[in-house]
One Martini backbone bead per residue (centre of mass of N, CA, C, O) as a GRO file, in nm:
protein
  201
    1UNK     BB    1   9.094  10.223  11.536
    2UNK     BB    2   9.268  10.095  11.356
    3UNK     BB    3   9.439  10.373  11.265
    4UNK     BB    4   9.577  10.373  11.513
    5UNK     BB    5   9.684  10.078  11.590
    6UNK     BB    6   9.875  10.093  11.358
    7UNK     BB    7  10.028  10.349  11.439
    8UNK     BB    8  10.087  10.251  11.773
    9UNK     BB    9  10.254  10.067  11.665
   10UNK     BB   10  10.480  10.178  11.468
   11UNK     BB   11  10.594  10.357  11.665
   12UNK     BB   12  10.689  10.173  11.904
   13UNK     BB   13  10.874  10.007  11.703
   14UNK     BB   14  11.055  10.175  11.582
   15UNK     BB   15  11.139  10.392  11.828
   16UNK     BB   16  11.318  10.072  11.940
   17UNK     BB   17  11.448  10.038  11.650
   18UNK     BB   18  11.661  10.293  11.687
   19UNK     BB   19  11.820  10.115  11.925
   20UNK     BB   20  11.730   9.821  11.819
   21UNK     BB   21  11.927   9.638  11.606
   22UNK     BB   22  11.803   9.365  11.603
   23UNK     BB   23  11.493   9.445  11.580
   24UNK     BB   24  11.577   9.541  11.253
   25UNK     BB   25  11.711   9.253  11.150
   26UNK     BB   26  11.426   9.118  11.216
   27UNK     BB   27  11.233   9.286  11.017
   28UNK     BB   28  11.341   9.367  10.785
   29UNK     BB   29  11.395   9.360  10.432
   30UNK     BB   30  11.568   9.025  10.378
   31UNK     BB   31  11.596   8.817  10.144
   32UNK     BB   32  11.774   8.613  10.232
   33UNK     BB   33  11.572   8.532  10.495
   34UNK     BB   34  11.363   8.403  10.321
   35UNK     BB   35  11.551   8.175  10.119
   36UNK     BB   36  11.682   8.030  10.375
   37UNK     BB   37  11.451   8.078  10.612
   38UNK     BB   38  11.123   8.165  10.561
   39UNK     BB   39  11.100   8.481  10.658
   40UNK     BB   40  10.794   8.617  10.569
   41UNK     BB   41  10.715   8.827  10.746
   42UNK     BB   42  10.885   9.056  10.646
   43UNK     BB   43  10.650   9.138  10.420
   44UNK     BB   44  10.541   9.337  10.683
   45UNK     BB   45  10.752   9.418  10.943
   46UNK     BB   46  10.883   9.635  10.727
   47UNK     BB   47  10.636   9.848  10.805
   48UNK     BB   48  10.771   9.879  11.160
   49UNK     BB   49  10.998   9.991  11.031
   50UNK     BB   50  11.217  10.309  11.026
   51UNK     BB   51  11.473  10.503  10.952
   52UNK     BB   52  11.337  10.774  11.111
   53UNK     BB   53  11.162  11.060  11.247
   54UNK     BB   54  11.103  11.164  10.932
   55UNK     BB   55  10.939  10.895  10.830
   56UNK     BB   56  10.752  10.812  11.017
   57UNK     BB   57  10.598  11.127  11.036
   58UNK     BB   58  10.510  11.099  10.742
   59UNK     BB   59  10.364  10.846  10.737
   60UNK     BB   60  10.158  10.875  10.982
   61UNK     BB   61  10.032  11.151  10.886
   62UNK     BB   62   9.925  10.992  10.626
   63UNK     BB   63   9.770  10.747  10.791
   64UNK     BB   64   9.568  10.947  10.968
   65UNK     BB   65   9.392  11.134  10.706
   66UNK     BB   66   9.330  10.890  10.559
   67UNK     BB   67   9.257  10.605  10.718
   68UNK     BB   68   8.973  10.722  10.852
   69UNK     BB   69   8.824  10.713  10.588
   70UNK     BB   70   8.911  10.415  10.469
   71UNK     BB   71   8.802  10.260  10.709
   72UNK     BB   72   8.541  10.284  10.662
   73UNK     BB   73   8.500  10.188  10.394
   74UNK     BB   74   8.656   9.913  10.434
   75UNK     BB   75   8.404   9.822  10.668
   76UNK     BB   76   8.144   9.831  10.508
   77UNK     BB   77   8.280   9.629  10.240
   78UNK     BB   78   8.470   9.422  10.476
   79UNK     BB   79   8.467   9.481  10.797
   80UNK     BB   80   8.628   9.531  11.038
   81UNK     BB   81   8.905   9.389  10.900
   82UNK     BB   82   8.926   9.539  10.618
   83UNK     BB   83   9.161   9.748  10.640
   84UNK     BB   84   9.368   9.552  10.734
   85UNK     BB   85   9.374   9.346  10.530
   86UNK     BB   86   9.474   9.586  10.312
   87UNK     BB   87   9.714   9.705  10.431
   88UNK     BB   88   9.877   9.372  10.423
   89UNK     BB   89   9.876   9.392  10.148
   90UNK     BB   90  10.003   9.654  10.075
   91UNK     BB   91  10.264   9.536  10.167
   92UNK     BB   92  10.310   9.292  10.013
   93UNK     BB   93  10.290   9.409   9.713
   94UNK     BB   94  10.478   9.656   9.754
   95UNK     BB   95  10.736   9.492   9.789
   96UNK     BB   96  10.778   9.226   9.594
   97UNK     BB   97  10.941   9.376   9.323
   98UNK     BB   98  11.146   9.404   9.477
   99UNK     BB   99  11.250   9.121   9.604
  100UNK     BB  100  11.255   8.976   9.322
  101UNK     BB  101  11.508   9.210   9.223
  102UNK     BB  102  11.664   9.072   9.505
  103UNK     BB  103  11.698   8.807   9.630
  104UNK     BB  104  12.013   8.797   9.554
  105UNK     BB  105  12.075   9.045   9.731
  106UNK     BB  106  12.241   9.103  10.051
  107UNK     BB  107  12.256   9.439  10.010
  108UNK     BB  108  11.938   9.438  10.086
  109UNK     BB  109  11.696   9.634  10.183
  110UNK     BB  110  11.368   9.738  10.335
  111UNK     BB  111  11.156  10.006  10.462
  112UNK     BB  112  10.842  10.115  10.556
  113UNK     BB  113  10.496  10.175  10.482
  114UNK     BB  114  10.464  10.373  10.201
  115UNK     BB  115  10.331  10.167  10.038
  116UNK     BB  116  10.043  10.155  10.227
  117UNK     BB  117  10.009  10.436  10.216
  118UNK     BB  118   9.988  10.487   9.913
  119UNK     BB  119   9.699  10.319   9.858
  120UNK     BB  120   9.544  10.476  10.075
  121UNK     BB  121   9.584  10.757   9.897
  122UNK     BB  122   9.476  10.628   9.641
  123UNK     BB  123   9.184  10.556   9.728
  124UNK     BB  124   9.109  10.833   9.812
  125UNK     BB  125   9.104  10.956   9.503
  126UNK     BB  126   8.934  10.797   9.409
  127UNK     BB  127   8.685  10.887   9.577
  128UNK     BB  128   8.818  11.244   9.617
  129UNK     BB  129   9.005  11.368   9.381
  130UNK     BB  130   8.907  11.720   9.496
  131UNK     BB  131   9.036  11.697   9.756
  132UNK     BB  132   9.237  11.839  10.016
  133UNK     BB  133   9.592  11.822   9.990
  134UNK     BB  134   9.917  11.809  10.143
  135UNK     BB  135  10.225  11.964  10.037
  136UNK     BB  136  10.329  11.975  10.298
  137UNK     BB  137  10.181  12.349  10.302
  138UNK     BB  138  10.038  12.266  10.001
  139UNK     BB  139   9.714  12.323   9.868
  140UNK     BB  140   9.588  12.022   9.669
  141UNK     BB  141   9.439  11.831   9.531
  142UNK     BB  142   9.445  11.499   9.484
  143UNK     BB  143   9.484  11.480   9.148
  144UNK     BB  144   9.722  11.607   9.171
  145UNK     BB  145   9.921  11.473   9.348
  146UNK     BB  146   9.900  11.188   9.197
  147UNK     BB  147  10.071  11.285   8.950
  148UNK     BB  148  10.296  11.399   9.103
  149UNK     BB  149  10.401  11.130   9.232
  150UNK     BB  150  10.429  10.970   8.965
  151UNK     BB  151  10.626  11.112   8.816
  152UNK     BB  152  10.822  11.120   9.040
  153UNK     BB  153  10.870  10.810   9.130
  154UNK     BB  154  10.955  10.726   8.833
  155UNK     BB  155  11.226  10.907   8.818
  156UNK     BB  156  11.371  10.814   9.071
  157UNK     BB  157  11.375  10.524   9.029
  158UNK     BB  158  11.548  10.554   8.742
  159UNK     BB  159  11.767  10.727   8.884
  160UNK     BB  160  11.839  10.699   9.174
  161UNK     BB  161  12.048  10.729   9.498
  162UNK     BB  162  11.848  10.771   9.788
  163UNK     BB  163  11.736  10.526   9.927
  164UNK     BB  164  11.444  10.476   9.772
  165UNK     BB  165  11.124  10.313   9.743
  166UNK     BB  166  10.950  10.395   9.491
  167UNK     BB  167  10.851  10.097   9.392
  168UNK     BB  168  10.653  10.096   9.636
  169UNK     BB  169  10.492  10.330   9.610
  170UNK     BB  170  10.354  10.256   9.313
  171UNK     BB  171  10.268   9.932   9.415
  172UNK     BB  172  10.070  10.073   9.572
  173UNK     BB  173   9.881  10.259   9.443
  174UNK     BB  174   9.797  10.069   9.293
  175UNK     BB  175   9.654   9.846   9.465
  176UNK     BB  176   9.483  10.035   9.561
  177UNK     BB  177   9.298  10.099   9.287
  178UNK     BB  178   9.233   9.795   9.262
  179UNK     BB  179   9.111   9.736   9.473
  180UNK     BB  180   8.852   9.900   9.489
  181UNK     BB  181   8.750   9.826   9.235
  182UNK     BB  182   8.707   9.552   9.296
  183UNK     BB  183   8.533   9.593   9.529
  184UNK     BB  184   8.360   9.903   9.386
  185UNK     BB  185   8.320   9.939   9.028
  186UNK     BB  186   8.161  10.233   9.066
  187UNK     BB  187   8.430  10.389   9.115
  188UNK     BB  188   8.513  10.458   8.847
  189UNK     BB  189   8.256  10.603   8.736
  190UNK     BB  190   8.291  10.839   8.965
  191UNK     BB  191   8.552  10.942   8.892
  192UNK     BB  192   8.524  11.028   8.595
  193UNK     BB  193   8.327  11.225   8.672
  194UNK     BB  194   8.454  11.413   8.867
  195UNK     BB  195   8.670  11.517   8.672
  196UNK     BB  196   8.421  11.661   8.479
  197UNK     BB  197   8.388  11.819   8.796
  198UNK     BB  198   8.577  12.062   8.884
  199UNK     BB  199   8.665  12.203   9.217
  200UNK     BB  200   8.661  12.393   9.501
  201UNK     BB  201   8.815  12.397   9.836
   0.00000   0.00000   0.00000
């Protein structure tokens, strides 16, 4: 249920600030807003608006995949509202550092969920390695797609150029893995077992 109503919140907001560019600039991450302003919020809301409609459609139909099963992880792990919890951590933790690496910089924006998308997927990967994941309509294990997210991420992040915030991409990932690791430390001596017995799925 947190994993749908997290969806139709971001579809809602989305889909109305693709149209209403003030409430586009009243939500996005601008660093100014924050040092000035003391607008923290931007620091959650930045992740209810999304560039276009294949944006929002990639963040959440992968968010809608994984979500639901690691809602009940974390609903087990830490309470009805403890997906929510996660969620709201991982856009905070995964947009920090391009934040402090911009705070002075007025033409820095940044927006979409990919942050806690990224999370959400490192977080189930950490659970089933093996599972299968589709890139577009190719499918291939789960911990094959997390090494290739990490080479690609971290080569754009590098190269630069895209306007994608590959670096929130990758600090959404860790915080993945160190939260569930930190709430269930037996989660990673099972996925190192794992690893060494893939399957076919």
């Amino acid at each position: 249920m947190i994993t749908l109503l997290i969806i139709l919140a971001t579809c809602v907001v989305s889909i109305v600030a693709f149209r209403n560019h003030r409430l586009m600039d009243d939500l996005i991450l601008w660093p100014p807003a924050l040092s000035r302003s003391r607008e923290y919020y931007r620091l959650v809301t930045y992740g209810l608006v999304h560039a276009d409609g294949g944006h929002l459609f990639f963040n959440m139909i992968s968010l809608y995949f994984a979500g639901r099963i690691m809602e009940q992880f974390f609903t087990m792990e830490m309470g009805p509202l403890g997906f929510l919890t996660f969620y709201i951590g991982a856009l905070v933790f995964s947009i920090l550092p391009s934040y402090l690496a911009n705070r002075r910089n007025a033409g820095y924006r940044s927006l979409g969920a990919s942050g806690a998308v990224s999370a959400i997927l490192f977080a189930f990967i950490l659970l089933a390695p093996w599972a299968k994941i589709y890139l577009i309509v190719v499918p291939m294990p789960a911990i094959l797609y997390g090494v290739l997210f990490v080479v690609y991420s971290v080569y754009m992040d590098k190269r630069g150029g895209d306007n994608v915030n590959h670096s929130a991409h990758l600090w959404g990932a860790l915080y993945g893995v160190l939260f569930t690791i930190a709430l269930r430390p037996g989660v990673l001596l099972n996925f190192i077992a794992s690893l060494s017995q893939p399957r076919l799925f």
